[in-house]
């Protein structure tokens, strides 16, 4: 029995559920496993003979995924991350650079918008921040709504049961963003935010507690962000801000 290792564009558990039945049904495939934590998204397949590797690639292509067969040296784990723990790699600044940049842009846009009024008002600034936050995050989700829905449904408790909700979620964020930026119906916007983000937090906490290696869809599927405690902080912050807007 031989092992073939492929570098792929598999992103989440939804992808694995798609290719799983295909690989399991293929004659000559004895076993397989995927490492989505590796930047190369490695797929290791145990074959009767190594010359069956092209057949596996063809199956992946038919399923909608690309793959590259790696040599033995290429498939080895890079020395630079050989002793790095999953927890450490999951919360590194490099991993969350896209998220940090988006938050920085949101904060910058908030300060710029607030400066136009001549004096600082924390309620208005908070409304701007939440609005730009939702508009920015909705933008990345709208770049690939279907792919986002696939990733979102792997952990959100409602999206798992309702495909319509998963597909509508980017537009819900877009609507909330517009309500906050224009300061239209602030009570309604804050209440909806608390409910939507609160429901989302339940699925996020469950996924983090189970230590599931799944993709966080907060920025859609443009960036491969892992689901960690950072996502919990993100959701909790928005809930807290919404509650403050309602109470004060």
mmCIF file of C-alpha atoms in Angstrom:
data_model
loop_
_atom_site.group_PDB
_atom_site.id
_atom_site.type_symbol
_atom_site.label_atom_id
_atom_site.label_comp_id
_atom_site.label_asym_id
_atom_site.label_seq_id
_atom_site.Cartn_x
_atom_site.Cartn_y
_atom_site.Cartn_z
ATOM 1 C CA UNK A 1 0.000 0.000 0.000
ATOM 2 C CA UNK A 2 1.311 3.476 -0.939
ATOM 3 C CA UNK A 3 0.513 6.953 0.360
ATOM 4 C CA UNK A 4 -0.164 9.819 -2.027
ATOM 5 C CA UNK A 5 -0.173 13.346 -0.599
ATOM 6 C CA UNK A 6 -1.964 16.193 -2.363
ATOM 7 C CA UNK A 7 -1.971 19.932 -1.820
ATOM 8 C CA UNK A 8 -5.588 21.027 -2.313
ATOM 9 C CA UNK A 9 -8.001 23.932 -2.021
ATOM 10 C CA UNK A 10 -10.238 22.147 0.490
ATOM 11 C CA UNK A 11 -11.418 24.719 3.011
ATOM 12 C CA UNK A 12 -13.883 23.327 5.513
ATOM 13 C CA UNK A 13 -15.853 20.368 6.810
ATOM 14 C CA UNK A 14 -18.393 20.909 4.029
ATOM 15 C CA UNK A 15 -15.642 20.205 1.501
ATOM 16 C CA UNK A 16 -14.713 16.992 3.310
ATOM 17 C CA UNK A 17 -18.326 15.864 3.349
ATOM 18 C CA UNK A 18 -18.391 16.416 -0.398
ATOM 19 C CA UNK A 19 -15.292 14.419 -1.282
ATOM 20 C CA UNK A 20 -15.698 11.765 1.425
ATOM 21 C CA UNK A 21 -18.272 9.547 -0.334
ATOM 22 C CA UNK A 22 -16.384 9.916 -3.628
ATOM 23 C CA UNK A 23 -13.087 8.716 -2.178
ATOM 24 C CA UNK A 24 -14.707 5.990 -0.094
ATOM 25 C CA UNK A 25 -16.380 4.549 -3.174
ATOM 26 C CA UNK A 26 -13.214 4.519 -5.288
ATOM 27 C CA UNK A 27 -11.633 1.123 -5.792
ATOM 28 C CA UNK A 28 -8.018 1.193 -4.650
ATOM 29 C CA UNK A 29 -8.502 3.880 -2.011
ATOM 30 C CA UNK A 30 -7.897 2.202 1.345
ATOM 31 C CA UNK A 31 -8.039 5.218 3.618
ATOM 32 C CA UNK A 32 -7.679 8.995 3.542
ATOM 33 C CA UNK A 33 -7.364 11.988 5.842
ATOM 34 C CA UNK A 34 -7.195 15.746 5.391
ATOM 35 C CA UNK A 35 -5.212 18.329 7.335
ATOM 36 C CA UNK A 36 -7.045 21.645 6.972
ATOM 37 C CA UNK A 37 -4.781 23.282 9.572
ATOM 38 C CA UNK A 38 -1.843 22.994 7.186
ATOM 39 C CA UNK A 39 -1.669 26.003 4.813
ATOM 40 C CA UNK A 40 -1.368 23.533 1.929
ATOM 41 C CA UNK A 41 -4.638 21.797 2.900
ATOM 42 C CA UNK A 42 -3.025 18.386 2.659
ATOM 43 C CA UNK A 43 -5.000 15.334 1.621
ATOM 44 C CA UNK A 44 -3.285 12.023 2.401
ATOM 45 C CA UNK A 45 -4.673 9.026 0.540
ATOM 46 C CA UNK A 46 -3.677 5.403 1.106
ATOM 47 C CA UNK A 47 -3.688 3.628 -2.276
ATOM 48 C CA UNK A 48 -3.086 0.112 -3.508
ATOM 49 C CA UNK A 49 -0.578 1.559 -5.961
ATOM 50 C CA UNK A 50 0.911 5.034 -6.406
ATOM 51 C CA UNK A 51 -0.036 5.076 -10.108
ATOM 52 C CA UNK A 52 -3.648 5.477 -8.968
ATOM 53 C CA UNK A 53 -2.921 9.041 -7.788
ATOM 54 C CA UNK A 54 -4.076 10.620 -11.097
ATOM 55 C CA UNK A 55 -7.444 8.931 -10.615
ATOM 56 C CA UNK A 56 -7.782 10.605 -7.224
ATOM 57 C CA UNK A 57 -6.953 13.980 -8.772
ATOM 58 C CA UNK A 58 -9.573 13.403 -11.443
ATOM 59 C CA UNK A 59 -12.168 12.634 -8.775
ATOM 60 C CA UNK A 60 -11.299 15.826 -6.910
ATOM 61 C CA UNK A 61 -11.552 17.841 -10.119
ATOM 62 C CA UNK A 62 -14.979 16.390 -10.862
ATOM 63 C CA UNK A 63 -16.044 17.333 -7.328
ATOM 64 C CA UNK A 64 -14.919 20.933 -7.962
ATOM 65 C CA UNK A 65 -11.553 20.992 -6.199
ATOM 66 C CA UNK A 66 -8.009 21.394 -7.437
ATOM 67 C CA UNK A 67 -5.066 19.298 -6.269
ATOM 68 C CA UNK A 68 -1.345 18.892 -6.775
ATOM 69 C CA UNK A 69 0.494 15.640 -6.096
ATOM 70 C CA UNK A 70 3.434 16.321 -3.800
ATOM 71 C CA UNK A 71 6.729 14.502 -3.666
ATOM 72 C CA UNK A 72 7.842 12.848 -0.424
ATOM 73 C CA UNK A 73 10.017 15.824 0.512
ATOM 74 C CA UNK A 74 7.284 18.355 -0.304
ATOM 75 C CA UNK A 75 4.700 16.534 1.786
ATOM 76 C CA UNK A 76 6.869 16.608 4.894
ATOM 77 C CA UNK A 77 5.877 19.107 7.573
ATOM 78 C CA UNK A 78 7.901 22.342 7.273
ATOM 79 C CA UNK A 79 10.616 22.587 9.936
ATOM 80 C CA UNK A 80 9.555 26.091 10.826
ATOM 81 C CA UNK A 81 6.268 24.818 12.235
ATOM 82 C CA UNK A 82 7.354 21.344 13.291
ATOM 83 C CA UNK A 83 7.111 22.041 17.014
ATOM 84 C CA UNK A 84 4.407 24.676 16.891
ATOM 85 C CA UNK A 85 1.266 23.728 18.775
ATOM 86 C CA UNK A 86 -2.169 24.032 17.120
ATOM 87 C CA UNK A 87 -3.264 26.562 19.730
ATOM 88 C CA UNK A 88 -0.250 28.781 19.142
ATOM 89 C CA UNK A 89 -0.650 28.698 15.362
ATOM 90 C CA UNK A 90 -4.389 29.367 15.630
ATOM 91 C CA UNK A 91 -4.007 32.682 17.460
ATOM 92 C CA UNK A 92 -0.900 34.064 15.769
ATOM 93 C CA UNK A 93 -0.978 37.629 14.499
ATOM 94 C CA UNK A 94 -0.094 36.438 11.012
ATOM 95 C CA UNK A 95 -3.158 34.195 10.930
ATOM 96 C CA UNK A 96 -5.462 37.037 11.910
ATOM 97 C CA UNK A 97 -3.804 39.794 9.886
ATOM 98 C CA UNK A 98 -6.816 40.137 7.501
ATOM 99 C CA UNK A 99 -9.215 40.431 10.429
ATOM 100 C CA UNK A 100 -7.019 42.959 12.227
ATOM 101 C CA UNK A 101 -6.727 45.053 9.071
ATOM 102 C CA UNK A 102 -10.493 45.100 8.572
ATOM 103 C CA UNK A 103 -11.045 46.140 12.202
ATOM 104 C CA UNK A 104 -8.407 48.857 11.781
ATOM 105 C CA UNK A 105 -10.198 50.185 8.687
ATOM 106 C CA UNK A 106 -13.527 50.116 10.551
ATOM 107 C CA UNK A 107 -12.012 52.059 13.457
ATOM 108 C CA UNK A 108 -10.426 54.557 11.065
ATOM 109 C CA UNK A 109 -13.700 55.089 9.197
ATOM 110 C CA UNK A 110 -15.480 55.581 12.525
ATOM 111 C CA UNK A 111 -13.041 58.265 13.682
ATOM 112 C CA UNK A 112 -13.206 60.003 10.299
ATOM 113 C CA UNK A 113 -17.006 60.030 10.257
ATOM 114 C CA UNK A 114 -17.191 61.237 13.849
ATOM 115 C CA UNK A 115 -14.674 64.043 13.213
ATOM 116 C CA UNK A 116 -17.043 65.613 10.692
ATOM 117 C CA UNK A 117 -19.475 66.508 13.484
ATOM 118 C CA UNK A 118 -16.936 68.671 15.287
ATOM 119 C CA UNK A 119 -17.473 67.099 18.693
ATOM 120 C CA UNK A 120 -17.252 63.538 19.932
ATOM 121 C CA UNK A 121 -20.420 61.695 20.853
ATOM 122 C CA UNK A 122 -19.796 58.141 22.059
ATOM 123 C CA UNK A 123 -23.267 56.842 21.122
ATOM 124 C CA UNK A 124 -22.944 58.155 17.591
ATOM 125 C CA UNK A 125 -19.371 56.833 17.337
ATOM 126 C CA UNK A 126 -20.511 53.420 18.538
ATOM 127 C CA UNK A 127 -23.275 53.428 15.941
ATOM 128 C CA UNK A 128 -20.760 54.299 13.221
ATOM 129 C CA UNK A 129 -18.386 51.556 14.383
ATOM 130 C CA UNK A 130 -21.080 48.891 14.361
ATOM 131 C CA UNK A 131 -22.342 50.085 11.008
ATOM 132 C CA UNK A 132 -18.965 50.047 9.308
ATOM 133 C CA UNK A 133 -18.208 46.716 10.971
ATOM 134 C CA UNK A 134 -21.276 45.081 9.468
ATOM 135 C CA UNK A 135 -20.784 46.725 6.064
ATOM 136 C CA UNK A 136 -17.163 45.609 5.916
ATOM 137 C CA UNK A 137 -17.837 42.039 6.968
ATOM 138 C CA UNK A 138 -20.874 41.787 4.693
ATOM 139 C CA UNK A 139 -18.717 42.891 1.748
ATOM 140 C CA UNK A 140 -16.387 39.901 2.059
ATOM 141 C CA UNK A 141 -19.295 37.505 2.525
ATOM 142 C CA UNK A 142 -21.020 38.860 -0.594
ATOM 143 C CA UNK A 143 -17.941 38.050 -2.688
ATOM 144 C CA UNK A 144 -18.986 34.407 -2.476
ATOM 145 C CA UNK A 145 -22.395 33.949 -0.868
ATOM 146 C CA UNK A 146 -22.708 30.247 -1.688
ATOM 147 C CA UNK A 147 -19.235 29.400 -0.383
ATOM 148 C CA UNK A 148 -19.925 31.462 2.737
ATOM 149 C CA UNK A 149 -23.196 29.609 3.336
ATOM 150 C CA UNK A 150 -21.372 26.273 3.051
ATOM 151 C CA UNK A 151 -18.792 27.301 5.668
ATOM 152 C CA UNK A 152 -21.344 29.032 7.909
ATOM 153 C CA UNK A 153 -23.586 25.968 8.014
ATOM 154 C CA UNK A 154 -20.793 23.895 9.582
ATOM 155 C CA UNK A 155 -21.169 25.644 12.947
ATOM 156 C CA UNK A 156 -24.105 28.090 13.109
ATOM 157 C CA UNK A 157 -27.089 26.458 14.842
ATOM 158 C CA UNK A 158 -29.676 28.007 12.501
ATOM 159 C CA UNK A 159 -27.668 27.806 9.277
ATOM 160 C CA UNK A 160 -27.242 24.065 9.882
ATOM 161 C CA UNK A 161 -31.010 23.690 9.598
ATOM 162 C CA UNK A 162 -31.879 26.474 7.180
ATOM 163 C CA UNK A 163 -30.011 27.001 3.913
ATOM 164 C CA UNK A 164 -32.101 30.114 3.331
ATOM 165 C CA UNK A 165 -30.829 31.723 6.530
ATOM 166 C CA UNK A 166 -27.222 30.942 5.619
ATOM 167 C CA UNK A 167 -27.659 32.550 2.182
ATOM 168 C CA UNK A 168 -29.511 35.555 3.630
ATOM 169 C CA UNK A 169 -27.019 36.249 6.433
ATOM 170 C CA UNK A 170 -24.697 38.563 4.411
ATOM 171 C CA UNK A 171 -27.721 40.676 3.450
ATOM 172 C CA UNK A 172 -28.849 40.782 7.085
ATOM 173 C CA UNK A 173 -25.437 42.192 8.008
ATOM 174 C CA UNK A 174 -25.645 44.645 5.106
ATOM 175 C CA UNK A 175 -29.046 45.886 6.303
ATOM 176 C CA UNK A 176 -27.823 46.229 9.895
ATOM 177 C CA UNK A 177 -24.785 48.155 8.679
ATOM 178 C CA UNK A 178 -26.941 50.632 6.783
ATOM 179 C CA UNK A 179 -29.262 51.086 9.775
ATOM 180 C CA UNK A 180 -26.363 51.864 12.094
ATOM 181 C CA UNK A 181 -24.454 54.167 9.712
ATOM 182 C CA UNK A 182 -27.564 56.184 8.857
ATOM 183 C CA UNK A 183 -28.715 55.963 12.490
ATOM 184 C CA UNK A 184 -32.119 54.779 11.313
ATOM 185 C CA UNK A 185 -34.154 52.906 13.948
ATOM 186 C CA UNK A 186 -31.193 52.486 16.346
ATOM 187 C CA UNK A 187 -33.297 50.535 18.865
ATOM 188 C CA UNK A 188 -34.419 48.034 16.210
ATOM 189 C CA UNK A 189 -30.884 47.722 14.822
ATOM 190 C CA UNK A 190 -29.408 47.125 18.279
ATOM 191 C CA UNK A 191 -32.071 44.577 19.219
ATOM 192 C CA UNK A 192 -31.593 42.636 15.978
ATOM 193 C CA UNK A 193 -27.825 42.727 16.443
ATOM 194 C CA UNK A 194 -28.075 41.311 19.959
ATOM 195 C CA UNK A 195 -30.315 38.476 18.738
ATOM 196 C CA UNK A 196 -28.407 37.630 15.545
ATOM 197 C CA UNK A 197 -24.958 37.792 17.118
ATOM 198 C CA UNK A 198 -26.198 36.012 20.246
ATOM 199 C CA UNK A 199 -27.501 33.082 18.209
ATOM 200 C CA UNK A 200 -24.258 33.021 16.261
ATOM 201 C CA UNK A 201 -22.228 33.005 19.469
ATOM 202 C CA UNK A 202 -23.868 29.741 20.573
ATOM 203 C CA UNK A 203 -22.540 27.898 17.519
ATOM 204 C CA UNK A 204 -19.115 29.516 17.767
ATOM 205 C CA UNK A 205 -18.678 28.575 21.436
ATOM 206 C CA UNK A 206 -19.762 24.996 20.716
ATOM 207 C CA UNK A 207 -17.267 24.685 17.858
ATOM 208 C CA UNK A 208 -14.390 26.140 19.905
ATOM 209 C CA UNK A 209 -15.143 23.924 22.911
ATOM 210 C CA UNK A 210 -15.113 20.837 20.705
ATOM 211 C CA UNK A 211 -11.817 22.060 19.213
ATOM 212 C CA UNK A 212 -13.219 21.513 15.738
ATOM 213 C CA UNK A 213 -10.810 22.387 12.915
ATOM 214 C CA UNK A 214 -13.277 24.427 10.887
ATOM 215 C CA UNK A 215 -13.107 27.680 9.014
ATOM 216 C CA UNK A 216 -14.501 30.852 10.571
ATOM 217 C CA UNK A 217 -16.756 32.494 7.985
ATOM 218 C CA UNK A 218 -16.732 35.965 9.555
ATOM 219 C CA UNK A 219 -14.880 37.299 6.488
ATOM 220 C CA UNK A 220 -16.533 34.880 4.115
ATOM 221 C CA UNK A 221 -14.232 32.340 2.510
ATOM 222 C CA UNK A 222 -11.837 34.884 0.994
ATOM 223 C CA UNK A 223 -9.505 34.364 3.945
ATOM 224 C CA UNK A 224 -8.938 31.052 5.705
ATOM 225 C CA UNK A 225 -9.444 32.081 9.332
ATOM 226 C CA UNK A 226 -9.609 29.286 11.920
ATOM 227 C CA UNK A 227 -12.386 29.120 14.487
ATOM 228 C CA UNK A 228 -10.837 30.083 17.843
ATOM 229 C CA UNK A 229 -11.558 32.176 20.923
ATOM 230 C CA UNK A 230 -10.896 35.273 18.773
ATOM 231 C CA UNK A 231 -14.251 34.663 17.058
ATOM 232 C CA UNK A 232 -15.932 34.444 20.457
ATOM 233 C CA UNK A 233 -14.440 37.812 21.440
ATOM 234 C CA UNK A 234 -15.593 39.323 18.138
ATOM 235 C CA UNK A 235 -19.212 38.184 18.577
ATOM 236 C CA UNK A 236 -19.291 39.021 22.283
ATOM 237 C CA UNK A 237 -18.031 42.558 21.646
ATOM 238 C CA UNK A 238 -20.804 43.244 19.134
ATOM 239 C CA UNK A 239 -23.414 41.845 21.527
ATOM 240 C CA UNK A 240 -22.086 44.004 24.377
ATOM 241 C CA UNK A 241 -22.148 47.134 22.212
ATOM 242 C CA UNK A 242 -25.704 46.375 21.078
ATOM 243 C CA UNK A 243 -26.852 45.916 24.680
ATOM 244 C CA UNK A 244 -25.192 49.180 25.716
ATOM 245 C CA UNK A 245 -26.973 50.968 22.861
ATOM 246 C CA UNK A 246 -30.291 49.558 24.085
ATOM 247 C CA UNK A 247 -29.816 50.237 27.782
ATOM 248 C CA UNK A 248 -28.186 53.685 27.792
#
